[in-house]
CSV table of C-alpha atoms in Angstrom, one decimal:
chain,number,residue,atom,x,y,z
A,76,MET,CA,-9.2,19.9,6.0
A,77,LYS,CA,-11.5,19.5,3.0
A,78,GLU,CA,-14.6,17.5,4.1
A,79,ARG,CA,-16.3,15.5,1.5
A,80,VAL,CA,-18.3,12.3,1.6
A,81,MET,CA,-17.9,9.6,-1.0
A,82,GLN,CA,-19.9,11.1,-3.9
A,83,GLY,CA,-17.9,9.3,-6.6
A,84,ASP,CA,-15.5,6.4,-7.1
A,85,VAL,CA,-12.5,5.7,-4.9
A,86,LEU,CA,-9.2,4.2,-6.0
A,87,TRP,CA,-7.2,3.2,-3.0
A,88,LEU,CA,-3.7,2.3,-4.0
A,89,GLY,CA,-2.0,1.1,-0.8
A,90,LEU,CA,0.9,1.2,-0.2
A,91,HIS,CA,2.2,-2.2,0.7
A,92,LYS,CA,3.0,-2.7,4.4
A,93,THR,CA,0.7,0.2,5.5
A,94,GLY,CA,-2.1,-1.8,7.2
A,95,THR,CA,-3.9,-2.6,3.9
A,96,THR,CA,-4.8,-6.2,4.8
A,97,PHE,CA,-6.6,-5.2,8.0
A,98,LEU,CA,-8.5,-2.4,6.2
A,99,GLN,CA,-9.5,-4.7,3.3
A,100,LYS,CA,-10.7,-7.5,5.5
A,101,SER,CA,-12.6,-4.9,7.6
A,102,LEU,CA,-14.3,-3.7,4.4
A,103,ASP,CA,-15.2,-7.4,3.6
A,104,LEU,CA,-16.9,-7.6,7.0
A,105,SER,CA,-18.7,-4.3,6.4
A,106,GLN,CA,-20.1,-5.3,3.0
A,107,PRO,CA,-23.8,-4.9,4.1
A,108,ALA,CA,-23.2,-1.3,5.1
A,109,LEU,CA,-21.4,-0.5,1.9
A,110,ILE,CA,-24.2,-2.0,-0.2
A,111,ALA,CA,-26.8,-0.1,1.7
A,112,ALA,CA,-24.9,3.1,0.8
A,113,GLY,CA,-24.7,2.2,-2.9
A,114,ILE,CA,-21.0,1.4,-2.8
A,115,ALA,CA,-19.7,-1.6,-4.8
A,116,TRP,CA,-16.9,-3.4,-3.0
A,117,VAL,CA,-15.1,-6.5,-4.3
A,118,SER,CA,-12.9,-8.5,-1.9
A,119,LEU,CA,-9.2,-8.4,-2.7
A,120,ASP,CA,-8.8,-12.0,-3.9
A,121,GLU,CA,-11.8,-11.6,-6.2
A,122,PHE,CA,-10.7,-8.2,-7.5
A,123,ARG,CA,-7.2,-9.5,-8.3
A,124,ARG,CA,-8.7,-12.5,-10.1
A,125,LYS,CA,-11.1,-10.4,-12.1
A,126,TRP,CA,-9.1,-7.3,-12.9
A,127,THR,CA,-5.6,-6.8,-11.4
A,128,ARG,CA,-4.0,-9.9,-12.9
A,129,PRO,CA,-5.8,-9.9,-16.3
A,130,LEU,CA,-5.1,-6.2,-16.8
A,131,LEU,CA,-1.7,-5.7,-15.3
A,132,HIS,CA,0.2,-9.1,-15.3
A,133,ASP,CA,2.3,-9.9,-18.3
A,134,GLY,CA,1.4,-13.1,-20.1
A,135,HIS,CA,-2.0,-13.5,-18.3
A,136,ASP,CA,-4.3,-15.3,-20.7
A,137,THR,CA,-7.6,-14.7,-18.9
A,138,PRO,CA,-9.6,-11.7,-20.1
A,139,PRO,CA,-10.7,-9.2,-17.4
A,140,ALA,CA,-14.2,-9.4,-16.2
A,141,PRO,CA,-16.8,-6.8,-17.4
A,142,ALA,CA,-16.9,-3.5,-15.6
A,143,ASP,CA,-20.6,-3.2,-15.0
A,144,LEU,CA,-21.7,-2.2,-11.5
A,145,PRO,CA,-24.2,-4.5,-9.7
A,146,PRO,CA,-27.8,-3.3,-9.9
A,147,GLY,CA,-28.6,-0.6,-7.4
A,148,LEU,CA,-25.0,0.4,-6.7
A,149,ARG,CA,-23.7,3.9,-7.7
A,150,HIS,CA,-20.0,4.1,-7.0
A,151,ARG,CA,-17.1,1.7,-6.8
A,152,LEU,CA,-14.5,1.4,-4.0
A,153,VAL,CA,-11.3,-0.2,-5.4
A,154,PHE,CA,-8.5,-1.1,-3.0
A,155,ASP,CA,-5.5,-3.1,-4.1
A,156,GLU,CA,-1.9,-2.3,-3.2
A,157,ASN,CA,-0.7,-4.4,-6.1
A,158,ILE,CA,-2.1,-1.9,-8.6
A,159,PRO,CA,1.0,0.4,-8.3
A,160,ALA,CA,3.3,-2.6,-8.5
A,161,LEU,CA,3.8,-6.1,-7.1
A,162,VAL,CA,5.7,-6.0,-3.8
A,163,GLN,CA,9.0,-7.1,-5.4
A,164,HIS,CA,8.7,-4.2,-7.9
A,165,GLY,CA,7.9,-1.5,-5.3
A,166,LEU,CA,11.5,-0.2,-5.1
A,167,LYS,CA,13.3,0.6,-8.3
A,168,PRO,CA,16.4,2.6,-9.2
A,169,ARG,CA,14.1,5.3,-10.5
A,170,GLY,CA,12.3,5.5,-7.1
A,171,PHE,CA,9.2,4.0,-5.5
A,172,TYR,CA,6.5,2.5,-7.8
A,173,PRO,CA,7.7,4.3,-11.0
A,174,ARG,CA,4.8,2.9,-13.1
A,175,ALA,CA,2.1,3.5,-10.5
A,176,GLY,CA,0.3,6.2,-12.5
A,177,GLU,CA,0.0,4.2,-15.8
A,178,ARG,CA,-1.0,1.0,-14.0
A,179,ALA,CA,-3.6,2.8,-12.0
A,180,ARG,CA,-4.9,4.5,-15.1
A,181,ILE,CA,-5.3,1.0,-16.8
A,182,ILE,CA,-7.5,-0.2,-13.9
A,183,ALA,CA,-9.5,3.1,-13.7
A,184,ASP,CA,-10.2,3.2,-17.5
A,185,HIS,CA,-11.3,-0.4,-17.6
A,186,LEU,CA,-13.7,0.0,-14.7
A,187,ARG,CA,-14.9,3.4,-16.0
A,188,LEU,CA,-14.0,5.1,-12.8
A,189,GLU,CA,-15.1,8.8,-13.1
A,190,ARG,CA,-12.5,11.1,-11.7
A,191,PRO,CA,-11.9,8.8,-8.7
A,192,ARG,CA,-10.6,10.1,-5.5
A,193,LEU,CA,-7.1,8.5,-4.9
A,194,VAL,CA,-6.1,7.3,-1.5
A,195,LEU,CA,-2.6,6.5,-0.4
A,196,GLY,CA,-1.0,5.6,3.0
A,197,LEU,CA,2.6,6.7,3.5
A,198,ARG,CA,5.2,5.2,5.8
A,199,GLY,CA,8.6,6.2,7.0
A,200,PHE,CA,11.4,4.9,4.8
A,201,ALA,CA,13.4,3.5,7.7
A,202,SER,CA,10.7,0.9,8.5
A,203,PHE,CA,9.0,0.7,5.1
A,204,VAL,CA,12.0,-0.5,3.0
A,205,PRO,CA,12.9,-3.4,5.4
A,206,SER,CA,9.3,-4.4,5.6
A,207,LEU,CA,9.0,-4.3,1.8
A,208,TYR,CA,12.1,-6.4,1.6
A,209,CYS,CA,10.8,-9.0,4.1
A,210,GLU,CA,7.5,-9.2,2.2
A,211,THR,CA,9.4,-9.8,-1.0
A,212,LEU,CA,11.3,-12.7,0.6
A,213,LYS,CA,8.0,-14.6,1.0
A,214,SER,CA,7.4,-15.0,-2.7
A,215,THR,CA,10.7,-14.4,-4.7
A,216,PRO,CA,14.1,-16.0,-4.7
A,217,PHE,CA,16.3,-14.9,-1.8
A,218,LYS,CA,18.6,-11.9,-2.3
A,219,PRO,CA,20.6,-10.0,0.4
A,220,PHE,CA,19.1,-6.8,1.5
A,221,ARG,CA,21.7,-4.6,-0.1
A,222,ALA,CA,21.0,-6.2,-3.4
A,223,PHE,CA,17.3,-5.4,-2.9
A,224,LEU,CA,18.2,-1.8,-2.0
A,225,ARG,CA,18.4,-0.5,-5.6
A,226,GLN,CA,18.1,3.2,-4.8
A,227,PRO,CA,20.4,5.5,-2.9
A,228,ILE,CA,18.8,6.2,0.5
A,229,GLU,CA,19.6,9.9,0.2
A,230,ALA,CA,17.3,10.0,-2.9
A,231,MET,CA,14.3,8.4,-1.2
A,232,SER,CA,11.1,10.5,-1.4
A,233,TRP,CA,7.4,9.9,-1.8
A,234,LEU,CA,6.9,13.2,-3.7
A,235,PRO,CA,7.7,11.8,-7.2
A,236,LEU,CA,5.1,9.0,-6.7
A,237,ILE,CA,2.5,11.6,-5.5
A,238,ASP,CA,3.2,13.8,-8.5
A,239,ARG,CA,3.0,10.8,-11.0
A,240,LEU,CA,-0.4,9.9,-9.6
A,241,LEU,CA,-1.8,13.4,-9.8
A,242,ALA,CA,-0.5,13.8,-13.3
A,243,ALA,CA,-2.2,10.5,-14.3
A,244,PHE,CA,-5.5,11.6,-12.8
A,245,PRO,CA,-5.8,15.3,-13.6
A,246,GLY,CA,-9.4,15.5,-12.4
A,247,SER,CA,-8.9,13.7,-9.1
A,248,ASP,CA,-7.8,14.7,-5.7
A,249,LEU,CA,-5.5,12.6,-3.5
A,250,LEU,CA,-6.1,11.8,0.2
A,251,LEU,CA,-3.0,10.9,2.1
A,252,TYR,CA,-2.3,9.7,5.7
A,253,ARG,CA,0.5,8.4,7.8
A,254,ALA,CA,0.4,4.6,8.3
A,255,GLU,CA,2.2,5.0,11.6
A,256,ASP,CA,-0.9,6.8,13.0
A,257,LEU,CA,-3.4,4.2,11.7
A,258,PRO,CA,-3.6,1.6,14.6
A,259,GLY,CA,-6.8,2.4,16.5
A,260,GLN,CA,-8.0,4.8,13.9
A,261,GLU,CA,-9.0,2.3,11.2
A,262,ALA,CA,-12.7,3.0,11.5
A,263,ARG,CA,-12.1,6.7,11.3
A,264,LEU,CA,-10.1,6.3,8.1
A,265,LEU,CA,-12.7,4.1,6.5
A,266,SER,CA,-15.3,6.6,7.5
A,267,ARG,CA,-13.4,9.5,5.9
A,268,VAL,CA,-12.9,7.6,2.7
A,269,THR,CA,-16.5,6.4,2.3
A,270,GLY,CA,-18.6,9.0,4.1
A,271,LEU,CA,-20.2,6.3,6.3
A,272,PRO,CA,-20.2,6.7,10.1
A,273,GLU,CA,-17.5,4.9,12.0
A,274,SER,CA,-20.2,2.8,13.6
A,275,ALA,CA,-21.0,1.3,10.2
A,276,PHE,CA,-17.8,-0.7,10.1
A,277,THR,CA,-17.1,-4.1,11.5
A,278,LEU,CA,-13.3,-4.2,12.1
A,279,LEU,CA,-11.2,-7.4,11.8
A,280,GLY,CA,-10.0,-8.9,15.0
A,281,ALA,CA,-6.3,-8.7,15.8
A,282,PRO,CA,-4.6,-10.5,12.9
A,283,GLU,CA,-1.8,-13.0,13.6
A,284,ARG,CA,1.0,-12.2,11.1
A,285,VAL,CA,4.4,-13.8,11.4
A,286,GLY,CA,7.1,-11.2,10.9
A,287,PHE,CA,10.8,-11.5,10.1
A,288,SER,CA,13.2,-11.0,13.0
A,289,GLN,CA,16.7,-9.6,12.7
A,290,GLU,CA,18.0,-13.0,13.7
A,291,ALA,CA,16.1,-14.8,10.9
A,292,VAL,CA,17.3,-12.4,8.2
A,293,MET,CA,20.9,-12.6,9.4
A,294,ARG,CA,20.7,-16.4,9.3
A,295,LEU,CA,19.4,-16.2,5.7
A,296,HIS,CA,22.2,-13.9,4.7
A,297,ALA,CA,24.8,-16.3,6.2
A,298,MET,CA,23.2,-19.2,4.4
A,299,ALA,CA,23.2,-17.3,1.1
A,300,GLU,CA,27.0,-16.9,1.3
A,301,ALA,CA,27.3,-20.7,1.1
A,302,GLY,CA,24.8,-21.2,-1.7
A,303,PRO,CA,21.2,-20.6,-2.9
A,304,VAL,CA,18.5,-20.3,-0.3
A,305,SER,CA,15.2,-22.1,-1.0
A,306,GLN,CA,11.8,-20.6,-0.4
A,307,ALA,CA,11.2,-23.5,2.0
A,308,GLU,CA,14.2,-22.4,4.1
A,309,VAL,CA,13.0,-18.8,4.1
A,310,HIS,CA,9.5,-19.9,5.4
A,311,ARG,CA,11.1,-22.2,7.9
A,312,LEU,CA,13.3,-19.6,9.4
A,313,VAL,CA,10.6,-16.9,9.7
A,314,ARG,CA,8.4,-19.5,11.4
A,315,ASP,CA,11.1,-20.7,13.8
A,316,LEU,CA,12.5,-17.2,14.5
A,317,PRO,CA,9.6,-14.8,14.3
A,318,ARG,CA,9.7,-11.2,15.3
A,319,GLY,CA,8.3,-10.8,18.8
A,320,PRO,CA,9.3,-10.1,22.5
A,321,GLY,CA,13.0,-10.5,22.9
A,322,ARG,CA,13.5,-10.9,19.1
A,323,PRO,CA,13.3,-7.5,17.3
A,324,GLY,CA,12.3,-7.1,13.7
A,325,PHE,CA,14.7,-6.8,10.9
A,326,MET,CA,16.4,-3.3,10.9
A,327,PRO,CA,19.4,-3.0,8.5
A,328,TRP,CA,20.3,0.6,9.0
A,329,SER,CA,23.2,2.3,10.8
A,330,ALA,CA,22.3,5.1,13.1
A,331,GLY,CA,23.4,7.6,10.5
A,332,GLU,CA,21.4,6.0,7.7
A,333,LYS,CA,18.2,5.9,9.9
A,334,ALA,CA,18.6,9.6,10.8
A,335,LEU,CA,19.0,10.4,7.1
A,336,LEU,CA,15.8,8.4,6.2
A,337,ASP,CA,13.8,9.9,9.1
A,338,ALA,CA,14.8,13.4,8.0
A,339,ALA,CA,13.8,12.7,4.4
A,340,TYR,CA,10.4,11.4,5.5
A,341,ALA,CA,9.8,14.5,7.7
A,342,ARG,CA,10.6,16.7,4.8
A,343,ASP,CA,8.2,14.9,2.6
A,344,LEU,CA,5.4,15.1,5.2
A,345,ALA,CA,6.0,18.8,5.6
A,346,GLU,CA,5.8,19.4,1.9
A,347,VAL,CA,2.6,17.2,1.6
A,348,LYS,CA,0.9,19.2,4.4
A,349,ALA,CA,1.9,22.5,2.9
A,350,ARG,CA,0.5,21.5,-0.5
A,351,ALA,CA,-2.7,20.1,1.2
A,352,ALA,CA,-3.2,23.5,2.9
A,353,ARG,CA,-3.5,25.4,-0.3
A,354,PRO,CA,-7.1,26.2,-1.0
A,355,ASP,CA,-6.8,25.4,-4.7
A,356,GLY,CA,-4.8,22.2,-4.2
A,357,ARG,CA,-5.8,18.6,-5.0
A,358,MET,CA,-4.1,17.0,-2.0
A,359,ILE,CA,-6.0,16.2,1.2
A,360,TRP,CA,-4.0,15.4,4.4
A,361,LEU,CA,-5.8,13.3,7.0
A,362,ASP,CA,-4.0,13.6,10.3
A,363,LEU,CA,-5.0,10.5,12.2
A,364,ALA,CA,-2.8,11.6,15.1
A,365,VAL,CA,-5.1,14.4,15.8
A,366,PRO,CA,-8.4,13.5,17.6
A,367,ALA,CA,-11.5,13.7,15.4
């Protein structure tokens, strides 16, 4: 593994549903350590208000904030999973996050990020796509899962997204990790990205997030057959029938589909690790499953 500390800017691009909220809130809590190290960090809500929405949202009439670093800080740590796309636009017929490179480039150019290191968490398609769908239900009009699934499952791959990002940032390297390995390793990942010791980070306590159960989503599908489903009904059902003990999360795949998706993810990871092992490559694989 290539070992480097944070000697320049970092552009952390998510992805959605890969533990980003926990990591971002832990960075909020660790702000004093970041400032002491000369790292400029802006909380997610403030970052979206100042830059993501003005620069990337169509029809936004507020200009972006200036890009100047606060006095005494040398590098910027940017972390917003909405840069590659809003959650409802993460899955397109062309693949995952097809405009990620150009959107990330807009943010980087405005903030004058100098050859930023890119950071990306990957997740298996069999769990990622249903989670992306459920997250979309929280903020957009209801649609059945198969209407949301706008890409053949046999075509799913992270490699086109990775290649688009590397092409958009020819002077940057890309650090990748598996989101499935993240629980319990959050401080290690933050340390690897920033160069600060793990002890420098104050981690968020266990968050309480209500998840969609299989029962809740099936009820929503049944309701949709009779007519439009309101956002209030979506929120009521996820509250009344949350994922938890005795009520498994939403999982739409047949056994054959899940096996196909798991095999595709395994192939992607094998290719990522092979490319990261090349001495002249720009990809860095952080294996959080292996003890530090």
